[in-house]
Tab-separated table of C-alpha atoms in Angstrom:
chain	number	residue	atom	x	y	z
A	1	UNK	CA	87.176	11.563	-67.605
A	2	UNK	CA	83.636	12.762	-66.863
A	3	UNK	CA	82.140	9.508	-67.755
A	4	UNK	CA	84.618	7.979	-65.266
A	5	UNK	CA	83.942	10.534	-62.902
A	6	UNK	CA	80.350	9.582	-63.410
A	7	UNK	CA	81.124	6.296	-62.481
A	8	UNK	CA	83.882	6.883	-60.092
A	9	UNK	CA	80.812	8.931	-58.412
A	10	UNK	CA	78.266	6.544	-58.394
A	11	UNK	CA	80.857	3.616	-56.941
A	12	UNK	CA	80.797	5.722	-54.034
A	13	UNK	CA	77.275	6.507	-53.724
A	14	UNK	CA	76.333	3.300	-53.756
A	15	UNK	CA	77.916	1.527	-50.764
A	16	UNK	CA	76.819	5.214	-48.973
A	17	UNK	CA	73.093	4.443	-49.498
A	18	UNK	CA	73.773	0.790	-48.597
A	19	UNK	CA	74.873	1.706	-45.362
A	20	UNK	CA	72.055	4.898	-45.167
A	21	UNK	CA	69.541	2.080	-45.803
A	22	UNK	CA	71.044	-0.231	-43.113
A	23	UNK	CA	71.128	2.493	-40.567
A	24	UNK	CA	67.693	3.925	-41.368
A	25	UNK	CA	65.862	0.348	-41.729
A	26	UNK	CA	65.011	0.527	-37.920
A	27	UNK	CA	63.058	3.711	-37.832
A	28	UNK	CA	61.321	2.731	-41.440
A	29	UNK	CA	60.343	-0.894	-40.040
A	30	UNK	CA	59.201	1.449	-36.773
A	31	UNK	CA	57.066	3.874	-38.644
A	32	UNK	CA	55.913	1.264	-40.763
A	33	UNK	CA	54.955	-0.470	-37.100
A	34	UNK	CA	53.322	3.048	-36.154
A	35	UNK	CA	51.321	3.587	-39.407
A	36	UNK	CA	49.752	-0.246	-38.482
A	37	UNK	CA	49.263	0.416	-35.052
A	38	UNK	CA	47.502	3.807	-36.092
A	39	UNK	CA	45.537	1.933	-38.439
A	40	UNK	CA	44.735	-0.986	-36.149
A	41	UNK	CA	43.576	1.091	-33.286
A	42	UNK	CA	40.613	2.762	-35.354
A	43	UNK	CA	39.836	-0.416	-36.945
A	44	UNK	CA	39.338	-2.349	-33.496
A	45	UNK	CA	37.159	0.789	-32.053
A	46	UNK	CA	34.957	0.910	-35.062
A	47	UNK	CA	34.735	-3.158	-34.929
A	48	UNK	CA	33.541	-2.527	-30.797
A	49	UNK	CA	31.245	0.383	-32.048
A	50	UNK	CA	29.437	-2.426	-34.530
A	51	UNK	CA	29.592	-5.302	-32.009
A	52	UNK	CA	28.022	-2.533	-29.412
A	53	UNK	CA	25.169	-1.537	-31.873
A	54	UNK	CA	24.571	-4.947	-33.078
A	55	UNK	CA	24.116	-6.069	-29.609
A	56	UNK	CA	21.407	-3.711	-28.966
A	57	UNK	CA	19.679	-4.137	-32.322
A	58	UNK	CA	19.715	-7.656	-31.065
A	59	UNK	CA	18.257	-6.787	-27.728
A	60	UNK	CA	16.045	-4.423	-29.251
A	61	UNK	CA	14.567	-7.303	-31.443
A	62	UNK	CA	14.651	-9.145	-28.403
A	63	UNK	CA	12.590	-7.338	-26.064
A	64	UNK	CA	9.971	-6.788	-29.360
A	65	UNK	CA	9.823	-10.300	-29.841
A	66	UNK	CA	9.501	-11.103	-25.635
A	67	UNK	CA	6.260	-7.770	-26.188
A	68	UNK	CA	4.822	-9.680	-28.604
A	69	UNK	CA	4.970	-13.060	-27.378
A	70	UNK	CA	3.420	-11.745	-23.519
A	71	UNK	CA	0.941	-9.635	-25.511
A	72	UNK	CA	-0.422	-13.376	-27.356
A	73	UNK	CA	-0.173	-14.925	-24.232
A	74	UNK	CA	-2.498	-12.452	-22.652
A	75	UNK	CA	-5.023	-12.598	-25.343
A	76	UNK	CA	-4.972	-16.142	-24.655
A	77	UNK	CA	-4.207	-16.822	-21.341
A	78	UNK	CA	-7.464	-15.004	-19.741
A	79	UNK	CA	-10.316	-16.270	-21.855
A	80	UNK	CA	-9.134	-19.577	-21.233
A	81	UNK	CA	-8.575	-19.804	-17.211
A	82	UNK	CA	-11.722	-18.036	-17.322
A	83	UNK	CA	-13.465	-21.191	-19.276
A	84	UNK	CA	-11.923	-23.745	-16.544
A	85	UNK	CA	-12.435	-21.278	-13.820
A	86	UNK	CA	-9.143	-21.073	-12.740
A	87	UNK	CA	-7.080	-17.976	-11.940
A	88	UNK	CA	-5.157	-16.455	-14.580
A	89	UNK	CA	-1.707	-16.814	-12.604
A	90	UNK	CA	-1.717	-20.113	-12.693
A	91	UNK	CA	-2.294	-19.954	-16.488
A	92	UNK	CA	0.691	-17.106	-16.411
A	93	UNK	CA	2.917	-19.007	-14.640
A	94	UNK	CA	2.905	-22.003	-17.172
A	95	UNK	CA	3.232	-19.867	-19.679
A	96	UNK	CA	6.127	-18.669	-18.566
A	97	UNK	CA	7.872	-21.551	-17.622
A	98	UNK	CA	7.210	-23.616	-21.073
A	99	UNK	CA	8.433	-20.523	-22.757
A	100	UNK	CA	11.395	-19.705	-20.280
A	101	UNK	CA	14.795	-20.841	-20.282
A	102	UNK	CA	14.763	-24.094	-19.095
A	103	UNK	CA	11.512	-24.707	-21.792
A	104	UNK	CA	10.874	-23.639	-24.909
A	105	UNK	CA	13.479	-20.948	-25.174
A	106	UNK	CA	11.589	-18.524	-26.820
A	107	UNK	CA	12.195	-15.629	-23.732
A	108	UNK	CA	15.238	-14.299	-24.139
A	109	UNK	CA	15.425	-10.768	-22.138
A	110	UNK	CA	14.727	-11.557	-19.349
A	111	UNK	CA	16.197	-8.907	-17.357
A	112	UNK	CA	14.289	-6.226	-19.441
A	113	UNK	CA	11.395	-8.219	-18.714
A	114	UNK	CA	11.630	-8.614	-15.387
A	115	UNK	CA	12.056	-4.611	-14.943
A	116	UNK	CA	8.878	-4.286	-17.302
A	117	UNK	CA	7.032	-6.676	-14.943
A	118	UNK	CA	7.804	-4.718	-12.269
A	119	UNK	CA	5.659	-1.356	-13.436
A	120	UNK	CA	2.626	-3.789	-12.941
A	121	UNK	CA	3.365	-4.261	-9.300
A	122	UNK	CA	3.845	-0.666	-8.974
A	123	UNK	CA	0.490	-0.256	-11.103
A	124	UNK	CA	-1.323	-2.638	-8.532
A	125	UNK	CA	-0.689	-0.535	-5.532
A	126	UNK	CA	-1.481	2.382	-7.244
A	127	UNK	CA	-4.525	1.311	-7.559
A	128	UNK	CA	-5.050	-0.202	-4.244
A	129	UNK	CA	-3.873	3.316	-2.780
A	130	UNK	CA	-6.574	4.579	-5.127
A	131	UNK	CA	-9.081	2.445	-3.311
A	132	UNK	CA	-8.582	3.721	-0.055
A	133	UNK	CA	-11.577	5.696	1.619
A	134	UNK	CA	-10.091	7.777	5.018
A	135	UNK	CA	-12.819	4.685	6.310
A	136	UNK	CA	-11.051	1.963	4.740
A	137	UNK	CA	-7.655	3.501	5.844
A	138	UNK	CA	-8.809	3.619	9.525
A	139	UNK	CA	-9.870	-0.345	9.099
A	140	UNK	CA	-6.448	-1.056	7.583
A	141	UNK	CA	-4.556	0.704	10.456
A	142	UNK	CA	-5.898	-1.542	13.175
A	143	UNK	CA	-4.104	-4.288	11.275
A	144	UNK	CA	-0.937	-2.720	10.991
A	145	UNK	CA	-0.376	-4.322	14.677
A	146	UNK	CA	-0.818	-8.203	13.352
A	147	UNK	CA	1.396	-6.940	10.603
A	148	UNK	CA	4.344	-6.148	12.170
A	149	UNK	CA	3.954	-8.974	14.634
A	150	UNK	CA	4.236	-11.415	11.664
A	151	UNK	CA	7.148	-10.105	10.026
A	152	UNK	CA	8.903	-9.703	12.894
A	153	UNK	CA	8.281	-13.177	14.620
A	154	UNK	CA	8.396	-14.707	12.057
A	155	UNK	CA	11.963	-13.818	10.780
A	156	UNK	CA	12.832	-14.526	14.653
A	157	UNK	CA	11.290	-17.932	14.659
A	158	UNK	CA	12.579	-18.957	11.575
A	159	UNK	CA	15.828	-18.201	12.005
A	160	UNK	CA	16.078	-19.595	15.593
A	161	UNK	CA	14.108	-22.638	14.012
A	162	UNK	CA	17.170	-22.901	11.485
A	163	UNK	CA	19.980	-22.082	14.014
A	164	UNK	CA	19.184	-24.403	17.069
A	165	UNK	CA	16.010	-26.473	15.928
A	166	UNK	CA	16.975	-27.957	12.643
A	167	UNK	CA	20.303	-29.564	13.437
A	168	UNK	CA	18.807	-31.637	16.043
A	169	UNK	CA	15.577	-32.409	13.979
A	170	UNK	CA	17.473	-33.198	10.208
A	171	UNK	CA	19.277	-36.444	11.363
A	172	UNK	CA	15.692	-37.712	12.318
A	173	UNK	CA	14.036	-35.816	9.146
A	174	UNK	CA	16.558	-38.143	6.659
A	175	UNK	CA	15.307	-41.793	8.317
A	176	UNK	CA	11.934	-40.599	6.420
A	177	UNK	CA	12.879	-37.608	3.759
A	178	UNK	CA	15.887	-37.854	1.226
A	179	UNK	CA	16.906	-34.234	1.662
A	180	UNK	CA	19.629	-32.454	-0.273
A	181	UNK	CA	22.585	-32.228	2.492
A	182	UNK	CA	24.553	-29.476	0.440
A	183	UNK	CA	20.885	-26.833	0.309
A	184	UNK	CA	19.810	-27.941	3.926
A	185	UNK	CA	23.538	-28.246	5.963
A	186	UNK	CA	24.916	-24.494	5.010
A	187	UNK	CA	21.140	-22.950	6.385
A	188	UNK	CA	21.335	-24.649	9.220
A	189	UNK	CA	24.584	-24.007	10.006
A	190	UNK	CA	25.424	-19.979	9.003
A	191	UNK	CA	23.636	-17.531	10.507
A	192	UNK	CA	23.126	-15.138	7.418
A	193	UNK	CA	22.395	-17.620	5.538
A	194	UNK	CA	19.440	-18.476	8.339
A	195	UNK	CA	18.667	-14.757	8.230
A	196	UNK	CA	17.935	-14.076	4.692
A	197	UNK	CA	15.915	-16.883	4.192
A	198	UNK	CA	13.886	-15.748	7.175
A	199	UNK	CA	13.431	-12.514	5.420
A	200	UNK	CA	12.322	-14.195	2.817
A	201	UNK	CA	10.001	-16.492	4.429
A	202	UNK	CA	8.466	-13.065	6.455
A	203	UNK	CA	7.173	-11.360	3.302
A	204	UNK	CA	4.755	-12.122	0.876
A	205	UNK	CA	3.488	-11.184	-2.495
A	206	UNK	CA	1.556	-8.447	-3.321
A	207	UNK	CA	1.196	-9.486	-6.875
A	208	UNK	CA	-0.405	-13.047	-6.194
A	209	UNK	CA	-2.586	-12.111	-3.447
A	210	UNK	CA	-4.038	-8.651	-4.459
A	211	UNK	CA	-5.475	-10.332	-7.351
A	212	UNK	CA	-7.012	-13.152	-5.677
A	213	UNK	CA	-8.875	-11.051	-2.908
A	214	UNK	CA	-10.339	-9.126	-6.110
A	215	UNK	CA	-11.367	-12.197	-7.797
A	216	UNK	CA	-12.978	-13.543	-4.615
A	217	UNK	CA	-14.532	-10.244	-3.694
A	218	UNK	CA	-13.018	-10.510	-0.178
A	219	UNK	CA	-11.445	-6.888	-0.253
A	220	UNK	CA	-13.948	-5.359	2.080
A	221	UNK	CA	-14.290	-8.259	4.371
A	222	UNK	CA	-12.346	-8.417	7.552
A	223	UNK	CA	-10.061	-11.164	6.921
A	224	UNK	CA	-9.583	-9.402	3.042
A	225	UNK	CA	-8.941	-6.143	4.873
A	226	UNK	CA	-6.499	-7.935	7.314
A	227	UNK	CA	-4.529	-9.457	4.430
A	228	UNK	CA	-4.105	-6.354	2.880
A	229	UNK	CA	-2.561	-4.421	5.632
A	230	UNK	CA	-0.317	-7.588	6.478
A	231	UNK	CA	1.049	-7.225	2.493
A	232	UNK	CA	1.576	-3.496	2.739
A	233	UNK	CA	3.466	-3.257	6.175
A	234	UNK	CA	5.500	-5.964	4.315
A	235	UNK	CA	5.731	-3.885	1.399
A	236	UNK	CA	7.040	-1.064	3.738
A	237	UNK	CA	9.743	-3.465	5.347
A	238	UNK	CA	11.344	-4.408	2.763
A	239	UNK	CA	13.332	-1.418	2.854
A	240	UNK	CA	14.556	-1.346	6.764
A	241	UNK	CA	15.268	-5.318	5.519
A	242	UNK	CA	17.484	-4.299	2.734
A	243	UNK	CA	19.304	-1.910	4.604
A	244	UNK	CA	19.747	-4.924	8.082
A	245	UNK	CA	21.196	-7.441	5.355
A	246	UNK	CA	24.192	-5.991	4.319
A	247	UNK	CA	24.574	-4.852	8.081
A	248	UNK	CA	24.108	-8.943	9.086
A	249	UNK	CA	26.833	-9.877	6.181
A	250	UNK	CA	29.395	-6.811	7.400
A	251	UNK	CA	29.202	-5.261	4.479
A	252	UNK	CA	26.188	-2.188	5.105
A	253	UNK	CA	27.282	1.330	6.410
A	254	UNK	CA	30.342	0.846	8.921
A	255	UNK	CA	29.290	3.718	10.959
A	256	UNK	CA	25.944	4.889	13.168
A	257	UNK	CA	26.516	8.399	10.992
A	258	UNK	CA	25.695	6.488	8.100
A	259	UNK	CA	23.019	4.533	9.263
A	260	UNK	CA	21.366	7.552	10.693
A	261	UNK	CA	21.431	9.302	7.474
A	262	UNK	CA	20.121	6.448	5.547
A	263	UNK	CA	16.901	6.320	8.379
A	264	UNK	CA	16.714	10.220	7.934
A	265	UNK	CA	16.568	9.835	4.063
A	266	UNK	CA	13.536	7.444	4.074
A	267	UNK	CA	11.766	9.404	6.812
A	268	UNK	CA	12.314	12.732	6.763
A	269	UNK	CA	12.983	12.439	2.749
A	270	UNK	CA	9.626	10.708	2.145
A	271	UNK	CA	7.825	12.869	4.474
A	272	UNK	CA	8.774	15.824	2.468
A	273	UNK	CA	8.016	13.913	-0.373
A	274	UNK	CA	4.248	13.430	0.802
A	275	UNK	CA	3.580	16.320	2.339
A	276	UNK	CA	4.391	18.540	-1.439
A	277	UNK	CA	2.340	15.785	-2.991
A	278	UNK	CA	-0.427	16.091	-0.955
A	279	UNK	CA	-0.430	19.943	-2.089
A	280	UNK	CA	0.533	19.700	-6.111
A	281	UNK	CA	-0.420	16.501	-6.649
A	282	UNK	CA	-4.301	17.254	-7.426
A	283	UNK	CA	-3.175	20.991	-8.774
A	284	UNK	CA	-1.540	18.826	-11.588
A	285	UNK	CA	-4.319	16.900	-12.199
A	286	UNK	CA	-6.636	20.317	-12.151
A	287	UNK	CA	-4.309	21.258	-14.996
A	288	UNK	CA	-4.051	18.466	-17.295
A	289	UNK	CA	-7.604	17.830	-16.648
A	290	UNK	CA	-8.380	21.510	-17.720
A	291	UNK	CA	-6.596	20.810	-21.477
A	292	UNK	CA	-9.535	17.892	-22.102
A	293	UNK	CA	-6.700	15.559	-23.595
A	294	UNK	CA	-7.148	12.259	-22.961
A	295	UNK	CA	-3.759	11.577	-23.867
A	296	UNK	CA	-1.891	13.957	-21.932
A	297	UNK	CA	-4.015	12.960	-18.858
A	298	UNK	CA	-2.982	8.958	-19.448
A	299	UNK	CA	0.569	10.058	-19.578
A	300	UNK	CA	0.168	12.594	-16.329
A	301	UNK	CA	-1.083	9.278	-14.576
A	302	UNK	CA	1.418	7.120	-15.558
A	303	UNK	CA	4.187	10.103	-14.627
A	304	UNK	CA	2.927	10.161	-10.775
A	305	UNK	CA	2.682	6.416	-10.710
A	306	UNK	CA	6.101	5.354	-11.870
A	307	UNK	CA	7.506	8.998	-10.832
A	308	UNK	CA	6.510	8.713	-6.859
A	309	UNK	CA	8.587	5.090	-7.272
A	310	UNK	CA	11.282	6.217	-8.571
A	311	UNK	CA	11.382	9.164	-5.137
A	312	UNK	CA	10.797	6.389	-2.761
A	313	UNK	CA	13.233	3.837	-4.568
A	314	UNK	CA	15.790	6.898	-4.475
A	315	UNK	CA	15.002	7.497	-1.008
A	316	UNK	CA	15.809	4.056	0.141
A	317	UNK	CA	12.490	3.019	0.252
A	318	UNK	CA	10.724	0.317	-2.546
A	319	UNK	CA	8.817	1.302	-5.252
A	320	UNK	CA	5.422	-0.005	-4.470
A	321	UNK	CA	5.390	1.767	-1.271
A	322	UNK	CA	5.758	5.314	-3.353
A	323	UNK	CA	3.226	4.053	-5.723
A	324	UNK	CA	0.816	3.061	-3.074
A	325	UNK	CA	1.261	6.510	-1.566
A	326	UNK	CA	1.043	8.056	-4.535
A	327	UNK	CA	-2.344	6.339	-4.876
A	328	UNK	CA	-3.381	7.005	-0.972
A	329	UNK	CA	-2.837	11.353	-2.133
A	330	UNK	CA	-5.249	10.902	-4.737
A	331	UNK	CA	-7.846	8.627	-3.330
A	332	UNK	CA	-9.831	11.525	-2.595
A	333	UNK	CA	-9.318	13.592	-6.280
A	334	UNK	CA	-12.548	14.123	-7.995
A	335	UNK	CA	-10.380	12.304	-10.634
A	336	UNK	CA	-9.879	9.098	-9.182
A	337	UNK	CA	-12.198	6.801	-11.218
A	338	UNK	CA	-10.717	8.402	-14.380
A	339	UNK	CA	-7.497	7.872	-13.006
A	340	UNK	CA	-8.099	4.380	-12.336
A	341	UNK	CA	-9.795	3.674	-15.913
A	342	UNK	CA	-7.069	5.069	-17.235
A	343	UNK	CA	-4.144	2.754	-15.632
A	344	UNK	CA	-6.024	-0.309	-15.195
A	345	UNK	CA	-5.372	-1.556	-18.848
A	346	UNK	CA	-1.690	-1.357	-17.956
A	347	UNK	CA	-1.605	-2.896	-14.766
A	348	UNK	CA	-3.631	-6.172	-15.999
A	349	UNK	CA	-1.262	-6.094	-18.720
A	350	UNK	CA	1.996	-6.024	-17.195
A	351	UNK	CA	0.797	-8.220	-14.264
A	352	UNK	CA	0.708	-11.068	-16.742
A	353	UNK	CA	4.209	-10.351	-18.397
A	354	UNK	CA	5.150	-10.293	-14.088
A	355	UNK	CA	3.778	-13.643	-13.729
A	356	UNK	CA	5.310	-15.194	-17.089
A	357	UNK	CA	8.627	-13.724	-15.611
A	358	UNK	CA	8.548	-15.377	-12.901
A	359	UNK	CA	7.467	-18.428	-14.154
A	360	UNK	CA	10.534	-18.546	-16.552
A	361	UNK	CA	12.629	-18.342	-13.774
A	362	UNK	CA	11.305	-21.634	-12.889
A	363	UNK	CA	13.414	-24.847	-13.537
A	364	UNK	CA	11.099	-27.630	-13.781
A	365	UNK	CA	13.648	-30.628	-13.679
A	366	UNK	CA	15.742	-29.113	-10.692
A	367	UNK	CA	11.838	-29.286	-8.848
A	368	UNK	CA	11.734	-32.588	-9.800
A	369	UNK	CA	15.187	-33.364	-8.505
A	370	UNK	CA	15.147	-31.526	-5.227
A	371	UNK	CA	11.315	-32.043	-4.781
A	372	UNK	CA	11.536	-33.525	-1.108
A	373	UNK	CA	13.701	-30.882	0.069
A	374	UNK	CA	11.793	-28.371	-1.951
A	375	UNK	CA	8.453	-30.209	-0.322
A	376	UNK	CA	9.399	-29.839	3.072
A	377	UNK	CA	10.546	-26.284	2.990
A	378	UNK	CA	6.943	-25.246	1.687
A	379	UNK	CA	5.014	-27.168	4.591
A	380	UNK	CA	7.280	-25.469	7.054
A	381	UNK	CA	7.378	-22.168	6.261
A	382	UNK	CA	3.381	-22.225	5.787
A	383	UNK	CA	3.311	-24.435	9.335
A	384	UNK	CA	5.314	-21.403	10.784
A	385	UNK	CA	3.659	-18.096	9.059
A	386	UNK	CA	0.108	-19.972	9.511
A	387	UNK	CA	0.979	-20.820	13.123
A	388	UNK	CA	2.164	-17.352	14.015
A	389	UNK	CA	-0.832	-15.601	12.250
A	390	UNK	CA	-3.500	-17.476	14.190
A	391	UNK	CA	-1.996	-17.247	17.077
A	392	UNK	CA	-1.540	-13.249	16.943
A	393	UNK	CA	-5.011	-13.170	15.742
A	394	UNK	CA	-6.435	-13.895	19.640
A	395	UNK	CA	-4.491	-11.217	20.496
């Protein structure tokens, strides 16, 4: 009886977890679903965390080996333009294009490298600022006229030139010149388009020309002195510039509120700027120069350098221009040839990884492809900056 109770017992336990089973497989299949999911999710964030720090051990090893490869070129580059008496941004420039991109291959970061080219610019017009007697600064300041002339005309003449010259001139231009209809049409025929590359056109760089007046030893002649106020005012206008373009595409600040604060920020804001560097400025210098620590005096000049960029780039103004008047403050320190010994290592330095930058932007064969249009564009914008400039000269 008990045994067939026994069995009579587990007959009907049977077909009771059968159907338990059947009812509960959807939440076991679901937790089982849930416990995968759980253990996915960690799995795939972990996987992103590697990916993320491989990346920038890879970028990491990038930038060294992009450090290491300027810092050779440097060592190399100068001796030898020296020996065929050449300047050494030429030799920079083919550098950097055989090793770019669209070379050799062997720059890889190039948007770290840009940035790191960009100290040496600021470096420069440290320097420059350095330079400046209250003399000098009176010489440069009856310039500042010619300056603005230039930049403005010339971004007027240009892009009239492009608007209402060119289409009447390009049919005739292509019986003689195989231009490139799909770069020259759109230029001639949009008016931001006309714009920006008259911006363009209007400024110059600091970088190439700084270097060369040094070279020649034409700094403290007239026309050296000229050039150099013509490249700062530039330097300066670069930031009402990038504040017009977006105003010329319809997409800058939709309201004269905005505008106004943006003009208040890089006045007003820079003024201040100035005037508590003017007072502090040489107190820090007193101090750090009162520890006798070469190093800490290195890094103090390096901290007002890059530091006064960074409050005019914040400001709405560029970089050099803070560096510059960074350099102006201190022009008339007791410490400014120590200063200057002490940051002109970096600036030659990171000039050269500037130039090799920009030379790897280069792409040789689309030069060679486009080279009439590319040609022509040259001879007219120096026909039209050369033409305006000697004309506003008489004046």
């Amino acid at each position: 009886t008990c045994s067939a109770c026994a069995l009579g017992d587990q007959g009907m336990v049977a077909p009771s977890l059968a159907a338990t089973t059947r009812l509960l497989r959807p939440s076991l299949v679901a937790r089982q679903r849930c416990s995968v999911r759980a253990f996915e999710v960690p799995s795939a964030a972990l996987l992103a965390d590697a990916a993320a720090e491989t990346s920038a051990v890879i970028s990491l090893d990038a930038l060294g080996n992009d450090i290491f490869f300027f810092l050779l070129a440097s060592v190399v580059v100068v001796p030898l333009s020296r020996v065929l008496n050449v300047t050494p941004v030429l030799g920079f420039l083919a550098v950097g294009c055989a090793a770019g991109p669209f070379g050799l291959g062997i720059l890889s970061d190039s948007e770290a490298n840009v940035q790191l080219g960009d100290l040496g610019i600021v470096f420069l017009l440290f320097i420059e600022g350095l330079q400046l007697s209250p003399d000098r600064l009176l010489k440069l300041g009856n310039f500042f006229k010619l300056g603005l002339a230039q930049f403005i005309l010339t971004i007027a003449a240009i892009t009239a030139a492009n608007l209402y010259l060119g289409p009447q001139v390009l049919p005739a231009a292509e019986r003689f010149i195989l231009l490139d209809d799909e770069l020259v049409r759109p230029i001639l025929s949009t008016p931001v388009l006309a714009f920006c590359l008259a911006g363009a056109g209007a400024l110059s760089s600091s970088a190439f020309v700084l270097p060369e007046l040094k070279q020649r030893g034409w700094e403290e002649r007239a026309d050296g002195t000229a050039a150099l106020a013509v490249l700062l005012l530039q330097d300066i206008a670069v930031a009402p510039l990038l504040v017009l373009l977006p105003l010329v595409a319809g997409s800058g600040p939709q309201s004269s509120a905005e505008l106004g604060v943006l003009v208040a920020k890089a006045t007003f804001g820079f003024g201040g700027v100035l005037v508590a560097g003017s007072v502090l400025l040489r107190q820090i210098f007193s101090v750090v120069a009162a520890a006798r620590s070469s190093e800490t005096f290195v890094a103090a000049t390096l901290l007002v350098a890059i530091g006064m960029g960074v409050a005019a780039d914040a400001l709405g103004l560029s970089t050099t221009t803070g560096a510059f008047a960074a350099g102006v403050l201190l022009a008339g320190s007791q410490y400014r040839q120590q200063i200057e010994a002490d940051i002109k290592p970096f600036e030659g330095i990171l000039l050269g990884i500037f130039f090799m930058t920009a030379g790897a932007n280069l792409d040789p064969a689309l030069c060679v492809a486009e080279w009439p249009t590319l040609l022509s564009g040259i001879l007219a914008f120096l026909g039209a900056k050369l033409g305006l400039l000697f004309g506003l000269g008489a004046f």
